[in-house]
Amino acid sequence: MAAATLLSTLFYFTAPGNIILMLILQILISACAGSIFPLLWSMYADIADYSKWRTGRRATGLIFSSSSMSQKFGWSIGGALTGWLLGYFGFQANVEQTPEALQGIRLMLSLLPAMGTLLSVIFISLYPLTEQKLHTIMNDLNTQRNTR
């Protein structure tokens, strides 16, 4: 995500006519950001194990269903936010865009996503379940299962 932040920021400074560099940057940004999704689903499983370890009750269904619901909310809000931002920047369909609208589109493709990925970096760095902590949790859960 840190690389996606850097690449998104670089995208803002790319010359408007440099289509090849824009495409390359977008491919790299997508590869960086896209690699998070499989990791995210494994984090949900880790959270389910942590919940069982912490409370003694398995809440896997609740954890996965709430994460799925939050993703759907995010997609809905993200789609609406795109429309709201385009309206805010003065985008008009099927006409030549004003400099303000073009600047807004440029921000929506670069610095605004960079802020989102930077937030992601911050949140991921605060994630408390390290490999060592998960190893301890798994050992404790296996011990509990074997003593029954």
XYZ file of C-alpha atoms in Angstrom:
148
model
C 0.000 0.000 0.000
C 2.955 2.300 0.581
C 4.044 1.631 -3.006
C 0.502 2.338 -4.217
C 0.614 5.635 -2.299
C 3.872 6.621 -3.967
C 2.730 5.543 -7.449
C -0.607 7.356 -7.077
C 1.226 10.508 -6.073
C 3.529 10.153 -9.099
C 0.446 9.796 -11.295
C -0.602 13.342 -10.365
C 2.656 14.735 -11.752
C 2.458 12.790 -15.023
C 2.020 15.023 -18.075
C -1.545 14.833 -19.451
C -0.327 13.588 -22.844
C 1.903 10.826 -21.489
C -0.628 8.004 -21.908
C 1.947 5.192 -21.819
C 3.303 6.304 -18.422
C -0.256 6.721 -17.124
C -1.118 3.163 -18.164
C 2.070 1.766 -16.648
C 1.436 3.602 -13.378
C -2.174 2.392 -13.259
C -1.085 -1.211 -13.851
C 1.478 -0.948 -11.055
C -0.993 0.760 -8.702
C -3.569 -1.952 -9.387
C -1.016 -4.705 -8.773
C -0.011 -3.131 -5.453
C -3.533 -2.443 -4.232
C -4.976 -5.669 -5.639
C -2.569 -7.833 -3.683
C -4.268 -6.680 -0.481
C -7.567 -8.505 -1.135
C -6.371 -12.087 -0.503
C -4.526 -10.834 2.557
C -7.693 -9.153 3.802
C -9.669 -12.417 3.729
C -6.935 -14.228 5.665
C -7.012 -11.409 8.225
C -10.739 -12.087 8.747
C -9.887 -15.712 9.553
C -7.186 -14.543 11.970
C -9.721 -12.255 13.644
C -12.121 -15.196 14.012
C -9.387 -17.207 15.734
C -8.537 -14.238 17.942
C -12.210 -13.881 18.877
C -12.424 -17.560 19.843
C -9.200 -17.289 21.843
C -10.281 -14.092 23.598
C -13.955 -14.860 24.344
C -14.133 -18.645 24.164
C -16.897 -18.429 21.541
C -16.510 -18.924 17.824
C -17.924 -15.977 15.819
C -16.639 -16.868 12.353
C -20.008 -16.414 10.608
C -20.586 -13.040 12.213
C -17.075 -11.842 11.354
C -17.247 -12.907 7.706
C -20.807 -11.668 7.175
C -20.070 -8.281 8.751
C -16.929 -7.926 6.638
C -18.920 -8.766 3.506
C -21.585 -6.229 4.475
C -18.959 -3.542 5.127
C -17.434 -4.179 1.691
C -20.850 -3.746 0.070
C -21.367 -0.513 1.986
C -17.921 0.652 0.856
C -18.662 -0.103 -2.788
C -21.973 1.765 -2.558
C -20.466 4.766 -0.807
C -17.488 4.749 -3.187
C -19.746 4.810 -6.237
C -21.841 7.615 -4.787
C -18.738 9.544 -3.737
C -17.426 9.354 -7.297
C -20.597 10.969 -8.613
C -20.635 13.583 -5.864
C -17.014 14.525 -6.494
C -17.545 14.764 -10.245
C -20.497 17.073 -9.579
C -18.463 19.102 -7.102
C -15.670 19.589 -9.625
C -18.155 20.672 -12.303
C -18.034 17.655 -14.602
C -20.577 17.812 -17.429
C -21.210 14.788 -19.636
C -20.678 15.036 -23.398
C -19.064 18.482 -23.360
C -15.493 19.726 -23.265
C -14.456 19.793 -19.629
C -13.481 22.952 -17.793
C -9.992 23.238 -16.290
C -11.589 22.799 -12.836
C -13.312 19.558 -13.888
C -10.083 18.250 -15.436
C -8.173 19.101 -12.267
C -10.831 17.313 -10.220
C -10.602 14.210 -12.397
C -6.831 14.325 -12.077
C -7.131 14.518 -8.270
C -9.620 11.627 -8.269
C -7.129 9.457 -10.151
C -4.071 10.363 -8.095
C -3.907 12.293 -4.842
C -7.287 11.282 -3.424
C -6.534 7.551 -3.842
C -3.049 8.225 -2.458
C -4.680 9.593 0.701
C -6.782 6.430 0.938
C -3.803 4.137 0.534
C -1.858 6.193 3.071
C -4.710 5.692 5.554
C -4.519 1.988 4.765
C -0.793 1.969 5.550
C -1.501 3.619 8.902
C -4.306 1.191 9.796
C -2.280 -1.855 8.728
C 0.669 -0.691 10.822
C -1.666 -0.557 13.854
C -2.998 -4.101 13.269
C -2.219 -5.927 16.526
C -2.162 -9.544 15.288
C 1.471 -10.260 14.491
C 2.803 -13.640 13.322
C 4.096 -14.318 16.818
C 0.746 -13.424 18.435
C -1.133 -15.620 15.925
C 1.253 -18.494 16.605
C 0.488 -18.206 20.331
C -3.251 -18.060 19.643
C -3.139 -21.136 17.406
C -1.120 -23.104 19.978
C -3.567 -22.173 22.753
C -6.596 -23.078 20.600
C -5.022 -26.405 19.593
C -4.274 -27.160 23.244
C -7.907 -26.386 24.184
C -9.172 -28.694 21.399
C -6.863 -31.528 22.426
C -7.842 -31.376 26.108
C -11.549 -31.929 25.378
